[in-house]
PDB file of N, CA, C and O in Angstrom:
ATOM      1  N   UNK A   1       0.821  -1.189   0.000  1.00 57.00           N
ATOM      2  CA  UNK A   1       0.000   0.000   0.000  1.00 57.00           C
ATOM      3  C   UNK A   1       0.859   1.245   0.000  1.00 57.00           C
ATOM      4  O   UNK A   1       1.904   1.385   0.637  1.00 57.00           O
ATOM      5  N   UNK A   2       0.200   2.267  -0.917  1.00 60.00           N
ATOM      6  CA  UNK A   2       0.498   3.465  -0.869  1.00 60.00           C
ATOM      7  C   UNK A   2       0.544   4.151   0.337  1.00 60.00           C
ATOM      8  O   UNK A   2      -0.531   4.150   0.937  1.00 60.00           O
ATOM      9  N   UNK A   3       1.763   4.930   1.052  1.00 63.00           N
ATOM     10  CA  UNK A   3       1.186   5.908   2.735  1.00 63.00           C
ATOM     11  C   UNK A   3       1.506   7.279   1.991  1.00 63.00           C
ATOM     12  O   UNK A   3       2.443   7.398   1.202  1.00 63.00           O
ATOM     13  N   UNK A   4       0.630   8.293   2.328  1.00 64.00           N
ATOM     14  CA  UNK A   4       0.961   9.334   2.057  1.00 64.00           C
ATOM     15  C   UNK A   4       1.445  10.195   3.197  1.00 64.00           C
ATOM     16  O   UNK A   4       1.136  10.043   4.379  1.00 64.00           O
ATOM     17  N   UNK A   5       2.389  11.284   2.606  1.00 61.00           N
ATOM     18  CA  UNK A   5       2.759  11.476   3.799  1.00 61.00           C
ATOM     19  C   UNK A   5       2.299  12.854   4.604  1.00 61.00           C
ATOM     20  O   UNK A   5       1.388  13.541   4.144  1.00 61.00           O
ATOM     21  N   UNK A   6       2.751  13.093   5.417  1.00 67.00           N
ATOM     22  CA  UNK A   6       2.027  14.436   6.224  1.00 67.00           C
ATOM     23  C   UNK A   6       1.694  15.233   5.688  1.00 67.00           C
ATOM     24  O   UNK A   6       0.525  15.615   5.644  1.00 67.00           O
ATOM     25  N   UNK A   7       3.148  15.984   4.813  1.00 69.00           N
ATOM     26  CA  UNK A   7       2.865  17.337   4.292  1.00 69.00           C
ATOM     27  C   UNK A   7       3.621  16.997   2.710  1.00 69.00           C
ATOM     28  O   UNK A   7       4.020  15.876   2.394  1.00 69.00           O
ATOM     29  N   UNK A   8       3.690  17.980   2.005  1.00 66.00           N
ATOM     30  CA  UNK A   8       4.674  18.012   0.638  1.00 66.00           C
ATOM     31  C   UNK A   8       5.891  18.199   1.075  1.00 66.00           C
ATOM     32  O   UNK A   8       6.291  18.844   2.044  1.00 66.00           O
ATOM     33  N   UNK A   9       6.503  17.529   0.216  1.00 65.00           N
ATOM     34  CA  UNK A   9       8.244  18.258   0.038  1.00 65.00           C
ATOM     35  C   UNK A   9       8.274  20.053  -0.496  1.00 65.00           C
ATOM     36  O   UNK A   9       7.767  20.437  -1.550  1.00 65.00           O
ATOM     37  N   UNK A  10       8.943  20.908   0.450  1.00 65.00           N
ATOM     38  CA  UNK A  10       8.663  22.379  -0.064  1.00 65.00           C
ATOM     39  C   UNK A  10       9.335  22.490  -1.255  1.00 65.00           C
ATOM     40  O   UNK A  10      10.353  21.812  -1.112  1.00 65.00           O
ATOM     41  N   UNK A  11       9.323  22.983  -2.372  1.00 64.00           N
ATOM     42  CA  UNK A  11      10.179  23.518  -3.556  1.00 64.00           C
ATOM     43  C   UNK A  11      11.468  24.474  -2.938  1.00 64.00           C
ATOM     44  O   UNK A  11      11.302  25.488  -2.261  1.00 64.00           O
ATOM     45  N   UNK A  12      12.384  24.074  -3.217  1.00 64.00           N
ATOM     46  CA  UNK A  12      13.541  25.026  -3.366  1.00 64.00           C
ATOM     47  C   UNK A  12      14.038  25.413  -4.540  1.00 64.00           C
ATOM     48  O   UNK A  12      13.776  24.813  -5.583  1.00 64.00           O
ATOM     49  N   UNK A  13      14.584  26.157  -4.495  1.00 64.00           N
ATOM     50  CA  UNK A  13      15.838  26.758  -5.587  1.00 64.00           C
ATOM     51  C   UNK A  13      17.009  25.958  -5.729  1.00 64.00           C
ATOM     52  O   UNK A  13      17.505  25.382  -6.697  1.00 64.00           O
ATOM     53  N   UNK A  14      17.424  26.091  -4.185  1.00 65.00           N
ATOM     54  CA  UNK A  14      18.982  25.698  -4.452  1.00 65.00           C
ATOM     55  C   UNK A  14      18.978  24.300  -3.202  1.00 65.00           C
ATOM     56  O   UNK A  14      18.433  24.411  -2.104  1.00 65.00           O
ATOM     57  N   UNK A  15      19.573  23.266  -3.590  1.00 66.00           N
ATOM     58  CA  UNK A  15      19.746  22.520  -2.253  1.00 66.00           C
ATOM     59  C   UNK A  15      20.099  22.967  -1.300  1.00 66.00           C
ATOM     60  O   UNK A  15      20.917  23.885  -1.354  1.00 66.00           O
ATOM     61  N   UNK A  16      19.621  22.492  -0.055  1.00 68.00           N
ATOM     62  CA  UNK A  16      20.561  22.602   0.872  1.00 68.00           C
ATOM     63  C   UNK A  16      22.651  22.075   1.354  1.00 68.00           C
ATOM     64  O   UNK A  16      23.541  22.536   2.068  1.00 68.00           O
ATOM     65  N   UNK A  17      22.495  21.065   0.538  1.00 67.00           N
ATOM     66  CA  UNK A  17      23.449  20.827   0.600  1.00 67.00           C
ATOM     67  C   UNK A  17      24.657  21.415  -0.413  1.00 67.00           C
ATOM     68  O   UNK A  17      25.813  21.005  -0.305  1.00 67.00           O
ATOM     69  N   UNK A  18      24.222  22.524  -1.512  1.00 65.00           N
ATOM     70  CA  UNK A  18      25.182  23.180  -2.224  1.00 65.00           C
ATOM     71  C   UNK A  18      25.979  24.008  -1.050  1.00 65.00           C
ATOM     72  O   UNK A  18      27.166  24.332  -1.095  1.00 65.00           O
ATOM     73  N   UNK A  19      25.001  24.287   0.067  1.00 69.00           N
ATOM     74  CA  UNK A  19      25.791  25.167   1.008  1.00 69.00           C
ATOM     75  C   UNK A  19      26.760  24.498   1.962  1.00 69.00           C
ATOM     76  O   UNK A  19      27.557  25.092   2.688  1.00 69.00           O
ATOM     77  N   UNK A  20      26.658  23.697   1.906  1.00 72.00           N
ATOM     78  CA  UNK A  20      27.398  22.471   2.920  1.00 72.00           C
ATOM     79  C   UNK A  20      29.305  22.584   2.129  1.00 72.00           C
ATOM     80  O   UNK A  20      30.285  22.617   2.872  1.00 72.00           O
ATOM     81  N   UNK A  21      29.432  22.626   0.487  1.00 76.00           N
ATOM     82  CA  UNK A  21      30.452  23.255  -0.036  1.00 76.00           C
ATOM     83  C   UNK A  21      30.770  24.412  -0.281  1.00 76.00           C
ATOM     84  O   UNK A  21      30.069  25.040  -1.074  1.00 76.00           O
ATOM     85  N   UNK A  22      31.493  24.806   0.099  1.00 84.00           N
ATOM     86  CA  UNK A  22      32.382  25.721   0.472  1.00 84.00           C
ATOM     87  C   UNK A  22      32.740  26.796  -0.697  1.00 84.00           C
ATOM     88  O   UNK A  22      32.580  28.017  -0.665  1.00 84.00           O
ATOM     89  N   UNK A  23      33.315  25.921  -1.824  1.00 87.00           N
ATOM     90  CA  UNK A  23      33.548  26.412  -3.069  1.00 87.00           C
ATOM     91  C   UNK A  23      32.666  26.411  -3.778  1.00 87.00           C
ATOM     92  O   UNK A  23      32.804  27.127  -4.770  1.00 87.00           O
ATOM     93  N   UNK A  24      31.619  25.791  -3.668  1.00 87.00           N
ATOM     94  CA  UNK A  24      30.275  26.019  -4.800  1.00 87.00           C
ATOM     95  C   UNK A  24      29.215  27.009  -4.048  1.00 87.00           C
ATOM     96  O   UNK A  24      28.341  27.456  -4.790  1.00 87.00           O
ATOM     97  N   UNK A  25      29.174  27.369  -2.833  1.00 87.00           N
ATOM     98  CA  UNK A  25      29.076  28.718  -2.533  1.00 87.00           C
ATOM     99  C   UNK A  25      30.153  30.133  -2.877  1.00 87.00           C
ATOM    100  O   UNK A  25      29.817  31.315  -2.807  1.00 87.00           O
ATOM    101  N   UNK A  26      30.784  29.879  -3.054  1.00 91.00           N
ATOM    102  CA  UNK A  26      31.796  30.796  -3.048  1.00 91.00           C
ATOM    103  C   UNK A  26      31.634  30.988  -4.704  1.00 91.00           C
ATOM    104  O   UNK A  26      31.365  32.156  -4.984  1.00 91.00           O
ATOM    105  N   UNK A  27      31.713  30.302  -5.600  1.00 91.00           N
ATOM    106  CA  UNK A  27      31.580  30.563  -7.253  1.00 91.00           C
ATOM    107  C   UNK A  27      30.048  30.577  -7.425  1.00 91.00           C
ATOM    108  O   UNK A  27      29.803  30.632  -8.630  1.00 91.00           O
ATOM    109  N   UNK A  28      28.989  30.552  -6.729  1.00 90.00           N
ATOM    110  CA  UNK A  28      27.354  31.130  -6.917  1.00 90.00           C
ATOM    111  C   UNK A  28      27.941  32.985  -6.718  1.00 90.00           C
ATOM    112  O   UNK A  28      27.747  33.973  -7.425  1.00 90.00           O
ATOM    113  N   UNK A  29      28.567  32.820  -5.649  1.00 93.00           N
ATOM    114  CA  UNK A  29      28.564  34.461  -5.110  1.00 93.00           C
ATOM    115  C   UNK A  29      29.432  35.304  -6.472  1.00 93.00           C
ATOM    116  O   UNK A  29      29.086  36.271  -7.152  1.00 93.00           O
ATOM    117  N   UNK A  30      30.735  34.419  -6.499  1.00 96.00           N
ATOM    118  CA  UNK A  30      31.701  35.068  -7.762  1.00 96.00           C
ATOM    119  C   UNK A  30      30.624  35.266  -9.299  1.00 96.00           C
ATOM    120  O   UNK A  30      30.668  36.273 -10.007  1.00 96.00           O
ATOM    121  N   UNK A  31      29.765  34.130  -9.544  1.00 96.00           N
ATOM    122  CA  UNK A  31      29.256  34.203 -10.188  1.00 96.00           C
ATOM    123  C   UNK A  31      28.189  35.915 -10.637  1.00 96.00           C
ATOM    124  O   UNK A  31      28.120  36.541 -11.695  1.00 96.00           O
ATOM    125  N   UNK A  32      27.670  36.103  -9.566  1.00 96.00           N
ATOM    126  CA  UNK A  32      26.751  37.216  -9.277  1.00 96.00           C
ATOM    127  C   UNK A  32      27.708  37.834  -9.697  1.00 96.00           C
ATOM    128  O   UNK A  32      27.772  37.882 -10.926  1.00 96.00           O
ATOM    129  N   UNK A  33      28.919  38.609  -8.841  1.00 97.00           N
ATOM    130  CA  UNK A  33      29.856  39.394  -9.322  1.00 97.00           C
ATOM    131  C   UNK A  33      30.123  39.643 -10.851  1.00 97.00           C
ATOM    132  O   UNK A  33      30.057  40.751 -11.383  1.00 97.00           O
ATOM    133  N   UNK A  34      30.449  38.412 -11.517  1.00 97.00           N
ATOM    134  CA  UNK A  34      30.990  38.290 -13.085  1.00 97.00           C
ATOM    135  C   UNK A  34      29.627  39.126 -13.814  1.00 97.00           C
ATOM    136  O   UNK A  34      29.720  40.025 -14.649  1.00 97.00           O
ATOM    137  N   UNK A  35      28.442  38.592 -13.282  1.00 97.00           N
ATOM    138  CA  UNK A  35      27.225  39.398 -14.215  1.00 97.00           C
ATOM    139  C   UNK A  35      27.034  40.791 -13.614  1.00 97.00           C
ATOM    140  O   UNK A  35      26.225  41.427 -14.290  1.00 97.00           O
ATOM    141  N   UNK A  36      27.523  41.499 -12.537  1.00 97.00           N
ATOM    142  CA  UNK A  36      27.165  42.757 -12.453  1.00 97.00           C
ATOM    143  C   UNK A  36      28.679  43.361 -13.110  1.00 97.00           C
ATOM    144  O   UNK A  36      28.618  44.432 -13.714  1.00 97.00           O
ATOM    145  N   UNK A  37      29.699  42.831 -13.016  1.00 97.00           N
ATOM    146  CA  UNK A  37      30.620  43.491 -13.699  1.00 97.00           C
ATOM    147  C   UNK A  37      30.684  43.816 -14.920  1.00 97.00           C
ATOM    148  O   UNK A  37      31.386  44.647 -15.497  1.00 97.00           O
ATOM    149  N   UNK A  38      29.347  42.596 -15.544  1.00 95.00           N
ATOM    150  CA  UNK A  38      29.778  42.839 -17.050  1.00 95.00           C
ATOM    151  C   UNK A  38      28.559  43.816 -17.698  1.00 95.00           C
ATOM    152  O   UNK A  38      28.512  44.108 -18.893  1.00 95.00           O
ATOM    153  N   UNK A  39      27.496  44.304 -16.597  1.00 96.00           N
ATOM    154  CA  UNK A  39      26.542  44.826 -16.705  1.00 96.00           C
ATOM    155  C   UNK A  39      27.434  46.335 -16.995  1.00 96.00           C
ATOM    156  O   UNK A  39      27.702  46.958 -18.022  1.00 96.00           O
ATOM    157  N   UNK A  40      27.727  46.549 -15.546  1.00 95.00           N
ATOM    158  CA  UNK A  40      28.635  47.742 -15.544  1.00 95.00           C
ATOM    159  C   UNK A  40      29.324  48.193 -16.854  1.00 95.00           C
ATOM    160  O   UNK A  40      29.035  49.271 -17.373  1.00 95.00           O
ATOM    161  N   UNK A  41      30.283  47.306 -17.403  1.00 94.00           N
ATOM    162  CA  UNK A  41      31.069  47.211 -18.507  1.00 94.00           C
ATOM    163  C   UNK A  41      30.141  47.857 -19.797  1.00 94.00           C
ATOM    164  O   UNK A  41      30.486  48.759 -20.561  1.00 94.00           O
ATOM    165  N   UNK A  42      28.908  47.132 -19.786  1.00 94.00           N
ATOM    166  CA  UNK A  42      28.082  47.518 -20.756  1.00 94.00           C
ATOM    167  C   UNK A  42      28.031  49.066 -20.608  1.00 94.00           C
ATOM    168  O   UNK A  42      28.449  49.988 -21.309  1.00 94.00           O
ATOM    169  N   UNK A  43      27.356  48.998 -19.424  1.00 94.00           N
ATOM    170  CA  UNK A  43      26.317  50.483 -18.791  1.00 94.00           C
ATOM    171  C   UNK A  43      27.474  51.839 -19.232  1.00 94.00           C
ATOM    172  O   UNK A  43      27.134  52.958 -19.615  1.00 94.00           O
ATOM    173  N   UNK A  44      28.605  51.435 -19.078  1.00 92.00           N
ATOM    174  CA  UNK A  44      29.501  52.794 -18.707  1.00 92.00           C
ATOM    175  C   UNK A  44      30.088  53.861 -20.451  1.00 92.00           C
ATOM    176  O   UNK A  44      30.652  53.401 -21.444  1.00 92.00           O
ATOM    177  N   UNK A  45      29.861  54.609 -20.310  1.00 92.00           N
ATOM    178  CA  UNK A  45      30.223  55.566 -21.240  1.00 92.00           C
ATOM    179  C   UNK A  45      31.882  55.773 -21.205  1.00 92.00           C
ATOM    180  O   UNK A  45      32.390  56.197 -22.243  1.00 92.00           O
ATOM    181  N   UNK A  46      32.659  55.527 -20.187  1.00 95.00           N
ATOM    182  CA  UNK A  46      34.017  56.141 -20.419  1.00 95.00           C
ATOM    183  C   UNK A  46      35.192  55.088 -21.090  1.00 95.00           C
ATOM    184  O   UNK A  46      35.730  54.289 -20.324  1.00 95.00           O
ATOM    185  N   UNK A  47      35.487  55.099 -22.198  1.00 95.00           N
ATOM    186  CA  UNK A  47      36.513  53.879 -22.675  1.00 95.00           C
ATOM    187  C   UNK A  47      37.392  53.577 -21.454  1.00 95.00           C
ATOM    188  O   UNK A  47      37.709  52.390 -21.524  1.00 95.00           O
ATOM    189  N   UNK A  48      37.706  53.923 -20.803  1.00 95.00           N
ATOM    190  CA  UNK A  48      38.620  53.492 -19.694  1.00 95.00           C
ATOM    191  C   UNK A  48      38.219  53.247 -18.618  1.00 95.00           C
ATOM    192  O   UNK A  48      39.101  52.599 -18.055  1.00 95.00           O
ATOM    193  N   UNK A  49      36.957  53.455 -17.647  1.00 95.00           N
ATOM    194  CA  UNK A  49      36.250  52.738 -16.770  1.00 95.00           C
ATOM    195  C   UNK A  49      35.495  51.248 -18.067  1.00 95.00           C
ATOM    196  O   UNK A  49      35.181  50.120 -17.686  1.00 95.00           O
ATOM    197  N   UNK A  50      35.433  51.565 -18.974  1.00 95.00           N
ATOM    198  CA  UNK A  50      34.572  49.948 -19.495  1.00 95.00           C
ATOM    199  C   UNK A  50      35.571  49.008 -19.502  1.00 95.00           C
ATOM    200  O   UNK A  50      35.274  47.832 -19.295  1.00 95.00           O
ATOM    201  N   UNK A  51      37.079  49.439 -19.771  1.00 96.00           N
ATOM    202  CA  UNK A  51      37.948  48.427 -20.257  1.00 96.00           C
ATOM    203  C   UNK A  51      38.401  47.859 -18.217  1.00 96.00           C
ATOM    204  O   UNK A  51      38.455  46.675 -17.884  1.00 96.00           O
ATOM    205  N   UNK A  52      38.570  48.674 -17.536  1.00 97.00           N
ATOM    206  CA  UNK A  52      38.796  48.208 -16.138  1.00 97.00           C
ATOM    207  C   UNK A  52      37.749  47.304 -15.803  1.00 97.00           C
ATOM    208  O   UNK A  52      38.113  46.261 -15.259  1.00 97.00           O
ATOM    209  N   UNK A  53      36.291  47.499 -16.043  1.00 96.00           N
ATOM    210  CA  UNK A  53      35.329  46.698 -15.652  1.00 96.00           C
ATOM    211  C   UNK A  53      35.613  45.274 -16.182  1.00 96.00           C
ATOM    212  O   UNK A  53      35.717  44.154 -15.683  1.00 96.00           O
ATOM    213  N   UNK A  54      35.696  45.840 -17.462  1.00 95.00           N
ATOM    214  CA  UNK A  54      35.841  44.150 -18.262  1.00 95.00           C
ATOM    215  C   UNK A  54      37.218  43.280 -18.364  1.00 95.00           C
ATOM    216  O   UNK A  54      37.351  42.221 -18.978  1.00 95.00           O
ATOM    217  N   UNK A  55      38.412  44.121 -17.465  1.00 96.00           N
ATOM    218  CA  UNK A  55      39.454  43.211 -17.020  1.00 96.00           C
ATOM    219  C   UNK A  55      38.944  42.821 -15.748  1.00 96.00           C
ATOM    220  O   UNK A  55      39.384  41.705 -15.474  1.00 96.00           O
ATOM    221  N   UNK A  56      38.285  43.222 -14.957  1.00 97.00           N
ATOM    222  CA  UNK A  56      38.134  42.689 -13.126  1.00 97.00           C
ATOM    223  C   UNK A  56      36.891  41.302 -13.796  1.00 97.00           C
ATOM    224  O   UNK A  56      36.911  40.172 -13.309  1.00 97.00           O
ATOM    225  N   UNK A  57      35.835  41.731 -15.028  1.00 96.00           N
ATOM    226  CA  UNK A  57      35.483  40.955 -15.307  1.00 96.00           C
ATOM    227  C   UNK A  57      35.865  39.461 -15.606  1.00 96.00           C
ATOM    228  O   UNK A  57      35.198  38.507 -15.205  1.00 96.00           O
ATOM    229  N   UNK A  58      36.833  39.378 -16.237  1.00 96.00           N
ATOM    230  CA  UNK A  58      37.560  38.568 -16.875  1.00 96.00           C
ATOM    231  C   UNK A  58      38.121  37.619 -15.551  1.00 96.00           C
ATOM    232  O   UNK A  58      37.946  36.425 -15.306  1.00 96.00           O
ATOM    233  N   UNK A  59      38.965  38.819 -14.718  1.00 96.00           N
ATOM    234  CA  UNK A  59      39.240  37.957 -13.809  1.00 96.00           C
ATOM    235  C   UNK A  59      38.644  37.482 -12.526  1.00 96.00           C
ATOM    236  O   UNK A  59      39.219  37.112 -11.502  1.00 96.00           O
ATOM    237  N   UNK A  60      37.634  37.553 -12.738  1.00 97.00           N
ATOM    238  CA  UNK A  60      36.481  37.156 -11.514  1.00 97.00           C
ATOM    239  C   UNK A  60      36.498  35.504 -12.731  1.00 97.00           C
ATOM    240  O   UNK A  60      36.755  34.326 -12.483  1.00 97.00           O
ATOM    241  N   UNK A  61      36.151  36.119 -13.832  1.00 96.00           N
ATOM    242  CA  UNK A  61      35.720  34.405 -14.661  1.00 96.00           C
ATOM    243  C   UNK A  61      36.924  33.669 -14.795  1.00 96.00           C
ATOM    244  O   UNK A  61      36.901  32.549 -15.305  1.00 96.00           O
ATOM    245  N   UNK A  62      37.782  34.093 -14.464  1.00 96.00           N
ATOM    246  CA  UNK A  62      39.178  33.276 -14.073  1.00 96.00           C
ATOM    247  C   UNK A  62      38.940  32.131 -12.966  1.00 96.00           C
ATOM    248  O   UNK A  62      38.778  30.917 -12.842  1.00 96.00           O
ATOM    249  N   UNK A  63      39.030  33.359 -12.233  1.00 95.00           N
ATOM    250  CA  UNK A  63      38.881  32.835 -10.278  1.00 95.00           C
ATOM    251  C   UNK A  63      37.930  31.295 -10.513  1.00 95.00           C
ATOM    252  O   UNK A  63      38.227  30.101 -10.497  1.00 95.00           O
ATOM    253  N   UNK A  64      36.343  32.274 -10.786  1.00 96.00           N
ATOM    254  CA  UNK A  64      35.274  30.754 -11.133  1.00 96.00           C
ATOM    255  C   UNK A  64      36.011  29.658 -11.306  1.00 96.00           C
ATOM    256  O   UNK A  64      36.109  28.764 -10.465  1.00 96.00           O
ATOM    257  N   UNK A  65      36.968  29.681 -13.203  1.00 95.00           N
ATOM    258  CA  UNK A  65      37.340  28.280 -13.786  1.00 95.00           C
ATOM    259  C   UNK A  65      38.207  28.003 -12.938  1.00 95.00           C
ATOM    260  O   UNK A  65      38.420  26.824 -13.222  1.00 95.00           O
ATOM    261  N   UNK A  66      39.071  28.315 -11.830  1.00 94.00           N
ATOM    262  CA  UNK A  66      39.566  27.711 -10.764  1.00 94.00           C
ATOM    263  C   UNK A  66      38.921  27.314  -9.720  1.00 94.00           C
ATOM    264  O   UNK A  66      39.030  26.157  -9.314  1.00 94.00           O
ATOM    265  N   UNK A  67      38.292  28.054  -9.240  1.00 93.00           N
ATOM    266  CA  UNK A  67      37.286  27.454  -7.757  1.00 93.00           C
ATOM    267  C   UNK A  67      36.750  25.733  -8.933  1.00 93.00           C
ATOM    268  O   UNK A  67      37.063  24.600  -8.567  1.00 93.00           O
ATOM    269  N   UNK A  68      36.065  25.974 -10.067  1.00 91.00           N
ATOM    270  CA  UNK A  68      35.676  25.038 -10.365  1.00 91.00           C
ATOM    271  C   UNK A  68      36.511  23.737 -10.359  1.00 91.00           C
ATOM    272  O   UNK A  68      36.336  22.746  -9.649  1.00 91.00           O
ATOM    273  N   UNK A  69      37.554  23.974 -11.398  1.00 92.00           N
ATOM    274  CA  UNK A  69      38.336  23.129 -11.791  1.00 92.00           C
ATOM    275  C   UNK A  69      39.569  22.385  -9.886  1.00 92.00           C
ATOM    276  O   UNK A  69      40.059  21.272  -9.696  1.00 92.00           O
ATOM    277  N   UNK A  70      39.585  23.294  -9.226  1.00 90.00           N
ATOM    278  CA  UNK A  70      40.537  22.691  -7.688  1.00 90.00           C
ATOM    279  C   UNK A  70      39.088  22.228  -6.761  1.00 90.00           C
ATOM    280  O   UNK A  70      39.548  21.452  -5.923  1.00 90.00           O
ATOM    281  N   UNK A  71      38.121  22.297  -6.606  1.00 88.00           N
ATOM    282  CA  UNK A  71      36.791  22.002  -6.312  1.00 88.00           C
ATOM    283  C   UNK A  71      37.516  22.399  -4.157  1.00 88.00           C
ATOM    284  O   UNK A  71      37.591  21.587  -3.235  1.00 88.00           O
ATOM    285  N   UNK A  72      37.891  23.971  -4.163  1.00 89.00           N
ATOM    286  CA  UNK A  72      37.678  24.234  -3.086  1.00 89.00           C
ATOM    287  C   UNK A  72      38.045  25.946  -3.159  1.00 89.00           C
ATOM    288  O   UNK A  72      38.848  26.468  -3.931  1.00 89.00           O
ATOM    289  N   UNK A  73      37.476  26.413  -2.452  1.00 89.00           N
ATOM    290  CA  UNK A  73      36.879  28.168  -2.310  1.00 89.00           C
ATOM    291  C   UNK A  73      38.432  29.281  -2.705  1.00 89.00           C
ATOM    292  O   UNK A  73      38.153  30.413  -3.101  1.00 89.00           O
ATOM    293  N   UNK A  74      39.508  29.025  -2.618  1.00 90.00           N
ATOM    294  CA  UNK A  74      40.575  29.755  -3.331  1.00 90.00           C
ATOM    295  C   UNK A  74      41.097  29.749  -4.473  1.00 90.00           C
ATOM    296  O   UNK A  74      41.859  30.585  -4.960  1.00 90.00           O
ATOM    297  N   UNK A  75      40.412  28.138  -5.230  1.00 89.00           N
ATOM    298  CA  UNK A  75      40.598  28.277  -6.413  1.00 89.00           C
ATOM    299  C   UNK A  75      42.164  27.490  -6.865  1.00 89.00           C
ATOM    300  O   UNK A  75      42.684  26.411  -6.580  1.00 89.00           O
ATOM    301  N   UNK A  76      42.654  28.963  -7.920  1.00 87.00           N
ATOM    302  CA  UNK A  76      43.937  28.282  -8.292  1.00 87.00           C
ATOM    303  C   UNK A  76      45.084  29.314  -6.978  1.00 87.00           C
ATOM    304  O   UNK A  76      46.291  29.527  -7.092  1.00 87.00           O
ATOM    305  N   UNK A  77      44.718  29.491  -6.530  1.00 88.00           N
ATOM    306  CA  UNK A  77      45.391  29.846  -5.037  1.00 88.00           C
ATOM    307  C   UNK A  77      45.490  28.897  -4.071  1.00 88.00           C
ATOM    308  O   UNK A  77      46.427  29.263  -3.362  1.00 88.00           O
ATOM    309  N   UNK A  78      45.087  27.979  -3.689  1.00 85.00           N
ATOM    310  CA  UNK A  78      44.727  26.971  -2.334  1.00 85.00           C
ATOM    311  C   UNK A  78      46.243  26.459  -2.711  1.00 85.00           C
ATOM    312  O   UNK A  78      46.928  26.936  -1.806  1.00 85.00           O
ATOM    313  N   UNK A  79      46.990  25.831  -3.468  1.00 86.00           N
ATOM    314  CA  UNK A  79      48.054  25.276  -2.751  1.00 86.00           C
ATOM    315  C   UNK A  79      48.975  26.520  -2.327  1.00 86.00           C
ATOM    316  O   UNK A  79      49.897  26.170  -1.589  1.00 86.00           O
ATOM    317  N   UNK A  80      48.943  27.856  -2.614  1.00 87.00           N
ATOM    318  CA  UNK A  80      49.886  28.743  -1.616  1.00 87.00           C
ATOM    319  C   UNK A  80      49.259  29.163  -0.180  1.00 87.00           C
ATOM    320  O   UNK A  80      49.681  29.518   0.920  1.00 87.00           O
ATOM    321  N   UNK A  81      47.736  28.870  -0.953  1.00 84.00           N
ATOM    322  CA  UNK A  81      47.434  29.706   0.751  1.00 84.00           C
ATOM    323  C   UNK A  81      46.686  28.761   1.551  1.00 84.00           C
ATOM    324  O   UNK A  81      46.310  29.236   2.623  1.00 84.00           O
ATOM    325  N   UNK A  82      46.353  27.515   1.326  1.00 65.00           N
ATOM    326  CA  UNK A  82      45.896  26.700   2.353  1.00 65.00           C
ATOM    327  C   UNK A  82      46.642  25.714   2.877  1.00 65.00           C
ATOM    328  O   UNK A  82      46.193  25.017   3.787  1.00 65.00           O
TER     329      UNK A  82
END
C-alpha cells in the first residue's frame, strides 16, 4: 500500500546541501559578481572605466574556472594559501 505522507516536500531553488560546499558557494557568489561586472562594462560611457570593468570581469571568470576546476573556495590559489 500506498502511505501518504504528512505534508509536501517544499520547492527550493537551491539545495541545501550546495551550502554544505564551500567552493560552490563561493563561485554562486563570484558568479553574481561576473554578471554585475559585465553589466557595468556595458552600462559605462568612459573607454577606460569599461575596459577596467571588463578586465576585473575577466578575472572574476578566471577565479570561477579555478574554484571550479581545484573544487575548493581559493581556487587556483589553495596550494599557496591553504
Amino acid at each position: 500500500r500506498w502511505r501518504r505522507s504528512a505534508r509536501p516536500p517544499t520547492p527550493t531553488i537551491l539545495p541545501r546541501a550546495m551550502f554544505a560546499n564551500g567552493w560552490l558557494t563561493v563561485k554562486l557568489g563570484l558568479l553574481v559578481v561576473y554578471i554585475v561586472l559585465g553589466v557595468m562594462a556595458m552600462r559605462s560611457r568612459k573607454r577606460g572605466t569599461r575596459a577596467a570593468f571588463y578586465v576585473a570581469a575577466l578575472a572574476t571568470f578566471a577565479f570561477i574556472l579555478g574554484i571550479a576546476r581545484m573544487h575548493h573556495p581559493w581556487g587556483w590559489l589553495a596550494p599557496w594559501l591553504a
